[in-house]
Structures are given as structure tokens and as C-alpha cells.
JSON list of C-alpha atoms in Angstrom, two decimals:
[
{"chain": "A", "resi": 1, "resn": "UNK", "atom": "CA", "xyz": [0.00, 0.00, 0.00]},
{"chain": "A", "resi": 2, "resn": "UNK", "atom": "CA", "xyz": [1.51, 3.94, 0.08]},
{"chain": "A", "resi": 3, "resn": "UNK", "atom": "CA", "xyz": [3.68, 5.03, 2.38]},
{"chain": "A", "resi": 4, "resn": "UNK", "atom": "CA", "xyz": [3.83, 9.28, 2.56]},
{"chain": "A", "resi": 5, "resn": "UNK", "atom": "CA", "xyz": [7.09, 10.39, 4.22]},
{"chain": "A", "resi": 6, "resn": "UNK", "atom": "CA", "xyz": [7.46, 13.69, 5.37]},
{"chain": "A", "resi": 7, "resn": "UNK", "atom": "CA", "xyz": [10.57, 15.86, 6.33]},
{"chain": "A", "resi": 8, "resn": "UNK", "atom": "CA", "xyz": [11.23, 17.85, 8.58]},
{"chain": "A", "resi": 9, "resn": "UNK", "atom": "CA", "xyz": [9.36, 16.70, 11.75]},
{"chain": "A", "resi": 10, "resn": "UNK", "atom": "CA", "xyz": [9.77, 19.97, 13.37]},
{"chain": "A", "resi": 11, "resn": "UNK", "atom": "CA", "xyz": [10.43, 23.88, 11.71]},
{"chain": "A", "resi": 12, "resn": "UNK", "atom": "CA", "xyz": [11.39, 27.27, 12.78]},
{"chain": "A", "resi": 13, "resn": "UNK", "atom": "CA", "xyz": [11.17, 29.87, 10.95]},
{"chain": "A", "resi": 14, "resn": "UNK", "atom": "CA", "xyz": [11.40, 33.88, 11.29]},
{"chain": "A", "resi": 15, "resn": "UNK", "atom": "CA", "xyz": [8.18, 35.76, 10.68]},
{"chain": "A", "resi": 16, "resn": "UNK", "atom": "CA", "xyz": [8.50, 36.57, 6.64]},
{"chain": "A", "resi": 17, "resn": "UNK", "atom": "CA", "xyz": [10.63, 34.30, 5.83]},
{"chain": "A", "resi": 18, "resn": "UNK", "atom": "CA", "xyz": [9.94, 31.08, 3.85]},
{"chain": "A", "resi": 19, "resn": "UNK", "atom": "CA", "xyz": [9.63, 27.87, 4.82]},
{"chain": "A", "resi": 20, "resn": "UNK", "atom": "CA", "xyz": [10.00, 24.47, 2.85]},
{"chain": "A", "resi": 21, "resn": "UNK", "atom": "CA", "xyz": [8.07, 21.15, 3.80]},
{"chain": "A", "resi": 22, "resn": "UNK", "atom": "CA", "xyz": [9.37, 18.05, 1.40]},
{"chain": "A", "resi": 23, "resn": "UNK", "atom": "CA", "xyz": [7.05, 14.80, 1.44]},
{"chain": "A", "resi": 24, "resn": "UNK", "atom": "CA", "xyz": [7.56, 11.36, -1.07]},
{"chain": "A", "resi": 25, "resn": "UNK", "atom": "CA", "xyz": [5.37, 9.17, -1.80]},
{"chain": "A", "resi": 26, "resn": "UNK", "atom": "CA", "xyz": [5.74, 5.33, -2.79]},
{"chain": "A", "resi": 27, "resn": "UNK", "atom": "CA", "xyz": [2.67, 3.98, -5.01]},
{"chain": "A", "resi": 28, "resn": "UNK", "atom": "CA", "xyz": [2.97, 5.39, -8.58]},
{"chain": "A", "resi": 29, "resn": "UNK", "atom": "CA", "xyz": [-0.53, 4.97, -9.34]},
{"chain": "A", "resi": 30, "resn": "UNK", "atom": "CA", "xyz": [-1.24, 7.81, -6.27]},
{"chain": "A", "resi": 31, "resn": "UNK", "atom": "CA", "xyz": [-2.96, 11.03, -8.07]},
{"chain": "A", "resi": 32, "resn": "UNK", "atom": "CA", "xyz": [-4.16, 13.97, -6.12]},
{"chain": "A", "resi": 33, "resn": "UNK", "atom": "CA", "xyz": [-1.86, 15.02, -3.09]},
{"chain": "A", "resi": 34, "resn": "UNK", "atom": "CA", "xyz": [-3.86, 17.25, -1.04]},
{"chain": "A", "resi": 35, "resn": "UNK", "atom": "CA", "xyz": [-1.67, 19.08, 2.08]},
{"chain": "A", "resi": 36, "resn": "UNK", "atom": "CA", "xyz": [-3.76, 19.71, 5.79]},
{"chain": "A", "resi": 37, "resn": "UNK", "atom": "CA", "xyz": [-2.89, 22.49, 8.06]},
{"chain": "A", "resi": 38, "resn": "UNK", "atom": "CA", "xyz": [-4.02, 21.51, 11.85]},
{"chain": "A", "resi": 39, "resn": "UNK", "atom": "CA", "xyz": [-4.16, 23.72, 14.45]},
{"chain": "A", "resi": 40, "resn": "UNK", "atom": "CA", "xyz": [-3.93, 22.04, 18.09]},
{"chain": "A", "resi": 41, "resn": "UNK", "atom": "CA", "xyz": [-7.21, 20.69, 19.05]},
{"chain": "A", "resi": 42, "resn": "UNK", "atom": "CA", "xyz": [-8.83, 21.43, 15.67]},
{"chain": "A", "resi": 43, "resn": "UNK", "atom": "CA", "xyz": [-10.05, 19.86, 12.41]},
{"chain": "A", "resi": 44, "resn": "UNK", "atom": "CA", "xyz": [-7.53, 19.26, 9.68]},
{"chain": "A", "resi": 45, "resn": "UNK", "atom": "CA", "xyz": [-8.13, 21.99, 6.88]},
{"chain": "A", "resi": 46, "resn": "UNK", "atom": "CA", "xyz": [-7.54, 21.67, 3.26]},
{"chain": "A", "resi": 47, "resn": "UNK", "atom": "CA", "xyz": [-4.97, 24.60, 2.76]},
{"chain": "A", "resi": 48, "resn": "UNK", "atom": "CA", "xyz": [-3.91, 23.73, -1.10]},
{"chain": "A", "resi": 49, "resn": "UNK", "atom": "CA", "xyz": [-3.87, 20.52, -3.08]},
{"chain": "A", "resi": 50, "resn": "UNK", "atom": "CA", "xyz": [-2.49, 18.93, -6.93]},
{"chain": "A", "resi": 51, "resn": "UNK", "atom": "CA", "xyz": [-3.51, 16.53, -9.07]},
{"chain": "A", "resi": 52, "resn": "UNK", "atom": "CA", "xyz": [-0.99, 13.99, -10.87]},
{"chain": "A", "resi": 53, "resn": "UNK", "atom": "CA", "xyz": [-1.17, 16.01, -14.02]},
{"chain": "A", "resi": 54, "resn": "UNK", "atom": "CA", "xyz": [0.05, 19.40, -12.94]},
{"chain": "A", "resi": 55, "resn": "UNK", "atom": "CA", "xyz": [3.55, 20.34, -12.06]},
{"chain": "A", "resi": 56, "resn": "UNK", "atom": "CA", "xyz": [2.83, 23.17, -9.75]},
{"chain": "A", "resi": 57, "resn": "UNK", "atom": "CA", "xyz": [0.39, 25.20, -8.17]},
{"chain": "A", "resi": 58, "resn": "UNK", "atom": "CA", "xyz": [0.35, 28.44, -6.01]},
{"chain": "A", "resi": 59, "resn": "UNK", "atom": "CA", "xyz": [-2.52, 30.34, -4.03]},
{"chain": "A", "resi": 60, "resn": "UNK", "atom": "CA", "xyz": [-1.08, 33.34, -2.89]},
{"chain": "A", "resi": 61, "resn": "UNK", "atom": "CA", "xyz": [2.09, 32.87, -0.30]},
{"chain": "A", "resi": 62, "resn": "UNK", "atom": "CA", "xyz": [1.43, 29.02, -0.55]},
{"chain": "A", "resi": 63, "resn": "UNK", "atom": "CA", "xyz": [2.60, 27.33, -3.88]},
{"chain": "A", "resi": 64, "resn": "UNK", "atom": "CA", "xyz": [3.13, 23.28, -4.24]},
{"chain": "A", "resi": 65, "resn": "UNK", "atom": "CA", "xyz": [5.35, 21.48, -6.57]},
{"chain": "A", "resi": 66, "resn": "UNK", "atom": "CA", "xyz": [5.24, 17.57, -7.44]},
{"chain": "A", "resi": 67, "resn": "UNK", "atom": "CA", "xyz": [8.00, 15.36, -9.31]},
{"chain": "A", "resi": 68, "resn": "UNK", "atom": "CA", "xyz": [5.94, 12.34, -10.13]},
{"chain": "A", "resi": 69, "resn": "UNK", "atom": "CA", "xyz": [8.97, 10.47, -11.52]},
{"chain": "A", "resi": 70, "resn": "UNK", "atom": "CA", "xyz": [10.68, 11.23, -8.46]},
{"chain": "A", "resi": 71, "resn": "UNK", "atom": "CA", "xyz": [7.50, 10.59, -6.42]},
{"chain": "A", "resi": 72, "resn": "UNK", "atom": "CA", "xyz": [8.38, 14.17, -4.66]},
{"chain": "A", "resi": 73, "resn": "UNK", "atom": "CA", "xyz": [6.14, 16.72, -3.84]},
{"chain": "A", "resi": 74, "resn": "UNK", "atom": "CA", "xyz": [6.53, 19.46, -1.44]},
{"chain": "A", "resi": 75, "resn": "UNK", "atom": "CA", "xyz": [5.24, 22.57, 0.30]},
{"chain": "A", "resi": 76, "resn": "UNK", "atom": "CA", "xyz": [6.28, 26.83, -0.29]},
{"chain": "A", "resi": 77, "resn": "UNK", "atom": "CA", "xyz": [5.00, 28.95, 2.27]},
{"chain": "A", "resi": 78, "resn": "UNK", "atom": "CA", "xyz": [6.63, 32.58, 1.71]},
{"chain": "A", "resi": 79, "resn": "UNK", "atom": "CA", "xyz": [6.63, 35.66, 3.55]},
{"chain": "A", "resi": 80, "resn": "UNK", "atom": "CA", "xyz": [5.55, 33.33, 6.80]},
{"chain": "A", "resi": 81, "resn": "UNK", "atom": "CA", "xyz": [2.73, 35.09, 9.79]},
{"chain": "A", "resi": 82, "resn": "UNK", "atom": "CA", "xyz": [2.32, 34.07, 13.33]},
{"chain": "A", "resi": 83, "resn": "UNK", "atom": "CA", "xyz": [-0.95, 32.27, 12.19]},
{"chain": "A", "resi": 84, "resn": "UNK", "atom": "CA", "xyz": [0.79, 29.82, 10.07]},
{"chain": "A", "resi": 85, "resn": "UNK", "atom": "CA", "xyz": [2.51, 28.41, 13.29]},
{"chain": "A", "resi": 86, "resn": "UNK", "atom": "CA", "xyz": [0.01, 25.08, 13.34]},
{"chain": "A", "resi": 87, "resn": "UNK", "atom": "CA", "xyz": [0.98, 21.40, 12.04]},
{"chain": "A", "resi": 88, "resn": "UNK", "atom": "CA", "xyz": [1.15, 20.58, 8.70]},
{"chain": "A", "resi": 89, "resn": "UNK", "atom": "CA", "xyz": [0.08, 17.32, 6.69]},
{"chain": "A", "resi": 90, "resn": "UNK", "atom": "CA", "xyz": [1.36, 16.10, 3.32]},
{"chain": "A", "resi": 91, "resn": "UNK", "atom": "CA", "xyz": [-1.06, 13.28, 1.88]},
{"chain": "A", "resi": 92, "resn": "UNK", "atom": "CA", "xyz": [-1.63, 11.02, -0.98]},
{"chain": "A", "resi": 93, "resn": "UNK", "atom": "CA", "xyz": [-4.43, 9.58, -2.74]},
{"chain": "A", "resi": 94, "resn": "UNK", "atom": "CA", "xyz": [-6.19, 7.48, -5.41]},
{"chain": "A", "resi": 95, "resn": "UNK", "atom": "CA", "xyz": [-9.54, 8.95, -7.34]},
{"chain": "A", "resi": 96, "resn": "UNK", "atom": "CA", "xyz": [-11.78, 9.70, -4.52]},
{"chain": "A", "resi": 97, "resn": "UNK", "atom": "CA", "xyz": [-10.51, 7.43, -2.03]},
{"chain": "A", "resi": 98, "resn": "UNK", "atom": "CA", "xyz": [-8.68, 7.17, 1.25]},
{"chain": "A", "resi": 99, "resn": "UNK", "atom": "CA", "xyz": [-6.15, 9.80, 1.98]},
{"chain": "A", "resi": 100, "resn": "UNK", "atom": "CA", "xyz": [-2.70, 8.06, 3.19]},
{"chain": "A", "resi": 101, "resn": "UNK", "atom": "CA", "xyz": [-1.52, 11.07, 5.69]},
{"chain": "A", "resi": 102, "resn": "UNK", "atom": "CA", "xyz": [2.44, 11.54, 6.62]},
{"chain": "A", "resi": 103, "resn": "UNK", "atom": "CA", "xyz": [3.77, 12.24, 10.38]},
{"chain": "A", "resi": 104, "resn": "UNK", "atom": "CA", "xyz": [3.11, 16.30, 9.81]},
{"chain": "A", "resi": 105, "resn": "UNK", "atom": "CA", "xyz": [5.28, 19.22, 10.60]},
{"chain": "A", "resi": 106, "resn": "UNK", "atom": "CA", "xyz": [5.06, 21.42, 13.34]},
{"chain": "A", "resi": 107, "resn": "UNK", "atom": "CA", "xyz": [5.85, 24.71, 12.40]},
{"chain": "A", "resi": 108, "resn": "UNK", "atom": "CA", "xyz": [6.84, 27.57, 14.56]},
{"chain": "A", "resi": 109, "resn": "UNK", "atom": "CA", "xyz": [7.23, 31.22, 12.85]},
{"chain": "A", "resi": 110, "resn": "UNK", "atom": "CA", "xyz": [9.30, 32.89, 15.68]},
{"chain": "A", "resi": 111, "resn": "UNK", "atom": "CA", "xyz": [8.88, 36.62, 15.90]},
{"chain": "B", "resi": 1, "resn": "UNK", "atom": "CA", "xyz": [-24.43, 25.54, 5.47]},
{"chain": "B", "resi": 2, "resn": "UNK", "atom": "CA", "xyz": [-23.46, 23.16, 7.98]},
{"chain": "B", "resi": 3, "resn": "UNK", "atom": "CA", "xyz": [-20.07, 21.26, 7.81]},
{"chain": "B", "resi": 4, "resn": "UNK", "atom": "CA", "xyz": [-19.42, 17.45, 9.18]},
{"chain": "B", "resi": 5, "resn": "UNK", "atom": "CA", "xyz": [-20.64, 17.04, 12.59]},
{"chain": "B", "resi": 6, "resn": "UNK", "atom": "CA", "xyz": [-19.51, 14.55, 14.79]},
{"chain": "B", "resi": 7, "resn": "UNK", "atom": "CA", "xyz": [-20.77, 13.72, 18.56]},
{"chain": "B", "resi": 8, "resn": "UNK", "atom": "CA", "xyz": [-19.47, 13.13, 21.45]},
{"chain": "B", "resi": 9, "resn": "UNK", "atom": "CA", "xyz": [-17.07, 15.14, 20.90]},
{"chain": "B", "resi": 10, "resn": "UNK", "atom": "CA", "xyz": [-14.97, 13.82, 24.33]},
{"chain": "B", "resi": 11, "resn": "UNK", "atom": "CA", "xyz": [-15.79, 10.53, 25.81]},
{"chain": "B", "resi": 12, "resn": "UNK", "atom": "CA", "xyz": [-14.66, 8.60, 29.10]},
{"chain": "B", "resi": 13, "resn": "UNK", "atom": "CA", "xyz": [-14.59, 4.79, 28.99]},
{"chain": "B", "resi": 14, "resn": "UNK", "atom": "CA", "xyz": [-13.20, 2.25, 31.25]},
{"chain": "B", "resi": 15, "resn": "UNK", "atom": "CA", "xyz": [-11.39, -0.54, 29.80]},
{"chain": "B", "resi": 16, "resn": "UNK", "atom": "CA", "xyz": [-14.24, -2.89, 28.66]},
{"chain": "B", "resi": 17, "resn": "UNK", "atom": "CA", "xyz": [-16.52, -0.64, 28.13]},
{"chain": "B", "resi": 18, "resn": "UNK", "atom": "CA", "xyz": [-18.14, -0.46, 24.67]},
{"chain": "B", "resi": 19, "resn": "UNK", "atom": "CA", "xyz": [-18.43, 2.95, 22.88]},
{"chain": "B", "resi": 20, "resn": "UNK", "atom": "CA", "xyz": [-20.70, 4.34, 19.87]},
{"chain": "B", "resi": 21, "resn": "UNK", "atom": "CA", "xyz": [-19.06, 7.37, 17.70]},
{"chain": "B", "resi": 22, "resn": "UNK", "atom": "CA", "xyz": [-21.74, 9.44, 15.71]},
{"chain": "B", "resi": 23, "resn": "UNK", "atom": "CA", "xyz": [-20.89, 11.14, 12.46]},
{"chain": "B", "resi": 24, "resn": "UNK", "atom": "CA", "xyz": [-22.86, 13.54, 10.42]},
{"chain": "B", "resi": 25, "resn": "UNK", "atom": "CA", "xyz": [-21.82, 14.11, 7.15]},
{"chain": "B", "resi": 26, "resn": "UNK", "atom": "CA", "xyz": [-22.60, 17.09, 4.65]},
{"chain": "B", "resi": 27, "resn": "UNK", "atom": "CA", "xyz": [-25.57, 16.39, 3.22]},
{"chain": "B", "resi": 28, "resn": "UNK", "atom": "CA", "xyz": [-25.75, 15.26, 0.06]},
{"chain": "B", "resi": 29, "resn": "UNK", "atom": "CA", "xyz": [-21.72, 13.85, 0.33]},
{"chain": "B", "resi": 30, "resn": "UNK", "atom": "CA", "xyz": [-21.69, 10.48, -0.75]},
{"chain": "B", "resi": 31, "resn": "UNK", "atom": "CA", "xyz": [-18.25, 9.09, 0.41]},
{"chain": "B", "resi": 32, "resn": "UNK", "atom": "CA", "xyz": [-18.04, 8.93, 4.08]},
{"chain": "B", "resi": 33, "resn": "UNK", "atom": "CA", "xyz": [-14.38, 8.30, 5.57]},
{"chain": "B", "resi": 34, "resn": "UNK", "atom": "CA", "xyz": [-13.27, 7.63, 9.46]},
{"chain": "B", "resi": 35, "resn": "UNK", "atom": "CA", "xyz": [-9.65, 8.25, 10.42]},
{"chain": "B", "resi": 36, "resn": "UNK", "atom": "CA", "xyz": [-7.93, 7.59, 13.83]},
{"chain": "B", "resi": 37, "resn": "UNK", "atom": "CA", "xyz": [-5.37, 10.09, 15.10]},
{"chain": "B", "resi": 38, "resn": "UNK", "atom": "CA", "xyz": [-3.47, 9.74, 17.60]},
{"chain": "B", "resi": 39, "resn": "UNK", "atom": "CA", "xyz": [-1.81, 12.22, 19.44]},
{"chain": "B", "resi": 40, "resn": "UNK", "atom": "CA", "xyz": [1.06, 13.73, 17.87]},
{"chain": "B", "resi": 41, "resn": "UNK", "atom": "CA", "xyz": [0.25, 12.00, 14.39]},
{"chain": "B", "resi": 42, "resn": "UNK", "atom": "CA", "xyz": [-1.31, 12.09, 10.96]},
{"chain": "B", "resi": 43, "resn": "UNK", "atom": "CA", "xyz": [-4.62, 10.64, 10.70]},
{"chain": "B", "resi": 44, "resn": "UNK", "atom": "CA", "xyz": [-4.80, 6.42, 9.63]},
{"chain": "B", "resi": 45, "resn": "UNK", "atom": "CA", "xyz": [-7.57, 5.23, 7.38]},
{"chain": "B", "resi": 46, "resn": "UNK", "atom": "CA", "xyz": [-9.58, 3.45, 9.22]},
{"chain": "B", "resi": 47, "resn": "UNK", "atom": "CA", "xyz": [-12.82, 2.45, 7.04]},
{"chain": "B", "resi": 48, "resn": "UNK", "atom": "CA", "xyz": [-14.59, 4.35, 3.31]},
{"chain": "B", "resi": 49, "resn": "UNK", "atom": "CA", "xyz": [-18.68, 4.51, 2.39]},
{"chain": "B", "resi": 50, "resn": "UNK", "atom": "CA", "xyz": [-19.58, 5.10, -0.71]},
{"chain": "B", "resi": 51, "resn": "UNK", "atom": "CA", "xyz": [-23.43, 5.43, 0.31]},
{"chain": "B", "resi": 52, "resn": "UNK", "atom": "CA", "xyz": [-24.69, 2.78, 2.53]},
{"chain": "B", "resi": 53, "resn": "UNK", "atom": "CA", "xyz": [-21.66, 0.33, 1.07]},
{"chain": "B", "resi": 54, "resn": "UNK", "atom": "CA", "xyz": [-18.69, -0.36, 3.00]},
{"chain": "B", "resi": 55, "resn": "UNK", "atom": "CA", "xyz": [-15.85, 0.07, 0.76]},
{"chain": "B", "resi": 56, "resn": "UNK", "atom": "CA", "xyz": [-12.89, -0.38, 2.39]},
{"chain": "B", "resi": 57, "resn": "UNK", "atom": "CA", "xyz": [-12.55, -1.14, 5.84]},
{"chain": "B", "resi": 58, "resn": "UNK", "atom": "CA", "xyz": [-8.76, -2.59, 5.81]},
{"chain": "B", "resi": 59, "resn": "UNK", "atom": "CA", "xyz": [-7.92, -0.14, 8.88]},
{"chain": "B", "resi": 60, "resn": "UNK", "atom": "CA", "xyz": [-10.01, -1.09, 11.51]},
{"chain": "B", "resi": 61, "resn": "UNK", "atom": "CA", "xyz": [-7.45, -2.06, 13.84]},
{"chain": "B", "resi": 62, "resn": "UNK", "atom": "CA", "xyz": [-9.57, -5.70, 15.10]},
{"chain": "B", "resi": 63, "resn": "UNK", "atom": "CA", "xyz": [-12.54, -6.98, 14.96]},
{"chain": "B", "resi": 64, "resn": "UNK", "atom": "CA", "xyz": [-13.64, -5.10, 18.00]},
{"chain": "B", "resi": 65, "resn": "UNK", "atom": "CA", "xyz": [-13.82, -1.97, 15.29]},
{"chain": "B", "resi": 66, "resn": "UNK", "atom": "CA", "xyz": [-17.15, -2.14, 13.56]},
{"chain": "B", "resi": 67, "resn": "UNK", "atom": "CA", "xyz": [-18.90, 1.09, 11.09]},
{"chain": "B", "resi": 68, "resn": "UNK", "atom": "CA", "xyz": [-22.00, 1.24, 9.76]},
{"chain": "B", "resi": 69, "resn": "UNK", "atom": "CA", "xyz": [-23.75, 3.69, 7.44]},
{"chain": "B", "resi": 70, "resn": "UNK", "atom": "CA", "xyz": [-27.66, 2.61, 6.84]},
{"chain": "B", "resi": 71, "resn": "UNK", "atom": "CA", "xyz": [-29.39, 4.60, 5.16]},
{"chain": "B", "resi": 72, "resn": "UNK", "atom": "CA", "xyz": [-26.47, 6.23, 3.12]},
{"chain": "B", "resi": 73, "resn": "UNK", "atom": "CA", "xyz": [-25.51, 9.13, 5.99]},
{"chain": "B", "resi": 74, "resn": "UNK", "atom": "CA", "xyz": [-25.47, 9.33, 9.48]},
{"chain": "B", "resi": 75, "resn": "UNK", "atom": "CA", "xyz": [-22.51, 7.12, 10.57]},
{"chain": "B", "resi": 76, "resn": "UNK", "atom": "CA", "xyz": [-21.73, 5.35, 13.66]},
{"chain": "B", "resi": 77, "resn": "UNK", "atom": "CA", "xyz": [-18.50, 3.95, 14.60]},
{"chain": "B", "resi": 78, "resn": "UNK", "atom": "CA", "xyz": [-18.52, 1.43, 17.28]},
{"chain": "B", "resi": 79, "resn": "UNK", "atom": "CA", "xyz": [-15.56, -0.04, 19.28]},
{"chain": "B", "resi": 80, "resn": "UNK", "atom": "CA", "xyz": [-16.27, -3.01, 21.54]},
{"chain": "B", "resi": 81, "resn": "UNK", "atom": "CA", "xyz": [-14.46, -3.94, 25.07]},
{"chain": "B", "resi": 82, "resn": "UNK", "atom": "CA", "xyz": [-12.43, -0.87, 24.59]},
{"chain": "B", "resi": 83, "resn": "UNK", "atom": "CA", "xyz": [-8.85, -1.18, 25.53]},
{"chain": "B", "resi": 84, "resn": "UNK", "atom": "CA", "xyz": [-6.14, 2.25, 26.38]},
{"chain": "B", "resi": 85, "resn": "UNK", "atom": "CA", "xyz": [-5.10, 1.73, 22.91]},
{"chain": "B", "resi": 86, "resn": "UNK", "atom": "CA", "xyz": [-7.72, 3.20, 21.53]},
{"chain": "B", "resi": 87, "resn": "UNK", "atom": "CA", "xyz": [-7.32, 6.38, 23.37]},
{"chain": "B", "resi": 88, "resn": "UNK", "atom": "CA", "xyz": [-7.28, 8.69, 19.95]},
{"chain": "B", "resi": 89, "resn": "UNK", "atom": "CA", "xyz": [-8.97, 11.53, 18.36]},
{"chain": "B", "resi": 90, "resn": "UNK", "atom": "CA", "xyz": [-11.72, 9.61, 15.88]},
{"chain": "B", "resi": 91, "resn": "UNK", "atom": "CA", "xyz": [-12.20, 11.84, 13.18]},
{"chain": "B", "resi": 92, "resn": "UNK", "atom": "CA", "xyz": [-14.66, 11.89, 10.37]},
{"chain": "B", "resi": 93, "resn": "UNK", "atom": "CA", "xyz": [-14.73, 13.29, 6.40]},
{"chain": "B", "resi": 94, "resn": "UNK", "atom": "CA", "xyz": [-17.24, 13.39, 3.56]},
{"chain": "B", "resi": 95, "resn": "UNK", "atom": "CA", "xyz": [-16.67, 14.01, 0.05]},
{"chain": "B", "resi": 96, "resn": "UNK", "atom": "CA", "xyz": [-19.05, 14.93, -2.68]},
{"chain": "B", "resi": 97, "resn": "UNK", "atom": "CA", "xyz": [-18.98, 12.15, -5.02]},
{"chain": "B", "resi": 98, "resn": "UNK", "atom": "CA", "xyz": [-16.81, 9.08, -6.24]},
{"chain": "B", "resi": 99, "resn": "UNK", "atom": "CA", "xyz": [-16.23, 7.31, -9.51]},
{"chain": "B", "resi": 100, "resn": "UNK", "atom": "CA", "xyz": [-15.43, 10.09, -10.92]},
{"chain": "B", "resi": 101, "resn": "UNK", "atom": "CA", "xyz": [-12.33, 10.85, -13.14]},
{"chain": "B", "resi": 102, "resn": "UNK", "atom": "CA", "xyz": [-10.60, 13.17, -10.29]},
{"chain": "B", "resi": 103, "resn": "UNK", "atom": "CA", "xyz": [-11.00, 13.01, -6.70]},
{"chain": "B", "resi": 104, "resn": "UNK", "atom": "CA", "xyz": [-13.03, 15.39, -4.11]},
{"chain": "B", "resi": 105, "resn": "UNK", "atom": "CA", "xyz": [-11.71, 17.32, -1.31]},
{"chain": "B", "resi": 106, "resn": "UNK", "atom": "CA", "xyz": [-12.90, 15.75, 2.32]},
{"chain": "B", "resi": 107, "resn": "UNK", "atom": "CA", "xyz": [-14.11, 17.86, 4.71]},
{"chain": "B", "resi": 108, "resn": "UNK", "atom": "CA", "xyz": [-13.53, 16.80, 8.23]},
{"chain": "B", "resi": 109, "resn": "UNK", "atom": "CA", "xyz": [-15.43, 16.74, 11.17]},
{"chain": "B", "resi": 110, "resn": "UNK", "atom": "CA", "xyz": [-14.23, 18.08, 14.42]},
{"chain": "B", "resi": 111, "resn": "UNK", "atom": "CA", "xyz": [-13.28, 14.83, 15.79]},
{"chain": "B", "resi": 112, "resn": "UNK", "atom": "CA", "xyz": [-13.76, 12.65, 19.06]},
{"chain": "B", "resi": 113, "resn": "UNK", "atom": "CA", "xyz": [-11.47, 12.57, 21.52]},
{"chain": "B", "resi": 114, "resn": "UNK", "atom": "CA", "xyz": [-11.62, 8.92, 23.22]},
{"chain": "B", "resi": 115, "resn": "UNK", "atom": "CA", "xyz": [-9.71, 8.45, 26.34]},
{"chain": "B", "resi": 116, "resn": "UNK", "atom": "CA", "xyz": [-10.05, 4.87, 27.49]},
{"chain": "B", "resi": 117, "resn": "UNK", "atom": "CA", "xyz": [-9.00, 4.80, 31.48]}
]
């Protein structure tokens, strides 16, 4: 079945500066990568996702990029704000099926 | 309108104990999907609805996991002689439609928090 790893466990950044969250994937046949921001004690929130057959996608200071030969995909937050400190989820999924989750990143924007 | 409900959200057992998990969906979302998180990780699969079918249900940890959807959307996840392992956040997530060429976002519920003593 997939496997989503995700790197780095735990991120600091400085308040407008960017930050970088890499994930990989293992089954090839995986389509639509969707990525969850979590706040502590709250739902998991669709912040941006892609589909297999784009290369890259960006909604304001969030932008994602996937290598599907590489099965890499990854995360660009720029010009970070206090309220993106919260834990992030990379994910992985076939059609409209279950969504294989990774480990998530806690990230801290220090001020 | 109203997202994915899901009640309790906290619940008490005692080791044993059997416990019923309610989920709401958005209505009209035909996929239904229950995750288990627990603390300090990502959600795991735990069991898919398409309507009133069951799926998927290859996460469900044991047999003591069981889900049912009736009529197509309320759910209710049920764990029997519940043991401190299963001391998680149970959340839920609906999605529009399946079959389709491309998949649909899930929206998740809020979650319940189980702490088995």
C-alpha cells in the first residue's frame, strides 16, 4: 500500500521568511496530493492541493510542486505570519478514495 | 451551510466498556471516511462509504472496530471492550462524489477525543 514520508518533523522559521516542507510518496498509481494544516485541538483543513497532471500550483504565499517520476512533492510557504505556526500534513491519494496522511510538521514562525 | 458534525465530541470509557461514535456528514456527500489520530500523528484510514456500502474497511485495527452507514448518511462507529489503545482523536470526512475521473476534497469533522482509562 503507500507510504507518505514527510521531512522535517519539526520547523522554525522567522516571521517573513519562507519555509519548505518536502514529502515522497511510494505507489505510482497515487494522483491527487492534497496538504492539511491543523491547528492544536482542531479539524484538519484543506490549505492547497495537486492533481498527478500538474507540475505546480500556487494560491497566494502558498505554492506546491510535485515530481511524479521522483515521487516528490513538497510545500512553499513565503513571507511566513504568526498564524501559520500550526501542524502541517502532506497526503496522498487514489480517485476519490482514502487519503494516506504523513507524520506532519510542526511549524513555529518565531517573531 | 453546515459542515461534518460529529458527537461526542470527548468521551470517558473504562477498559471494557463499549463505545458508539456518531458522524454527520454534509448532506448530500456520498463518500463517508473515518480516520484515527493519535496524538502527535497524521490521521490512519480506518474504514470508506460510498453510500450505505462499506468500501474499504482494511484499517479497523480488530474486529472489535465495527462502522456502519444505513441509510447512506449518518454514521456510527462502534468499538467493543475498549482497551487504552484506543485512546485517539476519531475523526470523520465526507466528500461529494466518487467514480469520478478526479477526486473530491474531504471535509472533516471536528473529531472525538476517546480516552479509554
Amino acid at each position: 500500500g503507500e507510504n507518505v514520508e514527510q521531512h522535517p518533523s519539526t520547523l522554525s522559521v522567522q516571521e517573513g521568511d519562507s519555509a519548505v516542507i518536502k514529502c515522497t510518496y511510494s505507489d505510482s498509481a497515487s494522483n491527487y496530493f492534497p496538504w492539511y494544516k491543523q491547528e492544536l485541538g482542531k479539524r484538519p483543513q484543506l490549505i492547497i492541493d495537486i492533481r498527478s497532471n500538474v507540475g505546480e500550483k500556487k494560491d497566494q504565499r502558498i505554492a506546491v510542486t510535485l515530481n511524479k517520476t521522483a515521487k516528490h512533492f513538497s510545500l512553499h510557504i513565503t513571507e511566513t505570519q504568526p498564524e501559520d505556526s500550526a501542524v502541517y500534513f502532506c497526503a496522498a491519494s487514489q480517485r476519490d478514495d482514502k487519503i494516506i496522511f504523513g507524520k506532519g510538521t510542526r511549524l513555529h514562525i518565531l517573531p | 451551510g453546515a459542515g461534518v458534525s460529529q458527537s461526542p465530541r470527548y468521551k470517558v470509557a473504562k477498559r471494557g466498556q463499549d463505545v458508539a461514535l456518531r458522524c454527520d456528514p454534509i448532506s448530500g456527500h456520498v463518500s463517508l471516511f473515518w480516520y484515527q489520530q493519535a496524538l502527535g500523528q497524521g490521521p490512519e484510514f480506518l474504514t470508506y462509504f460510498q453510500n450505505e456500502a462499506q468500501l474499504d474497511k482494511s484499517g479497523l485495527p480488530s474486529d472489535r472496530f465495527f462502522a456502519e452507514r444505513p441509510e447512506g448518511s449518518v454514521s456510527t462507529l462502534k468499538i467493543q471492550r475498549t482497551q487504552q489503545e484506543d485512546s485517539a482523536v476519531y475523526l470523520c470526512a465526507s466528500s461529494l462524489a466518487s467514480g469520478r475521473s478526479r477526486p473530491y476534497e474531504q471535509y472533516f469533522g471536528p473529531g472525538t477525543r476517546l480516552t479509554v482509562t
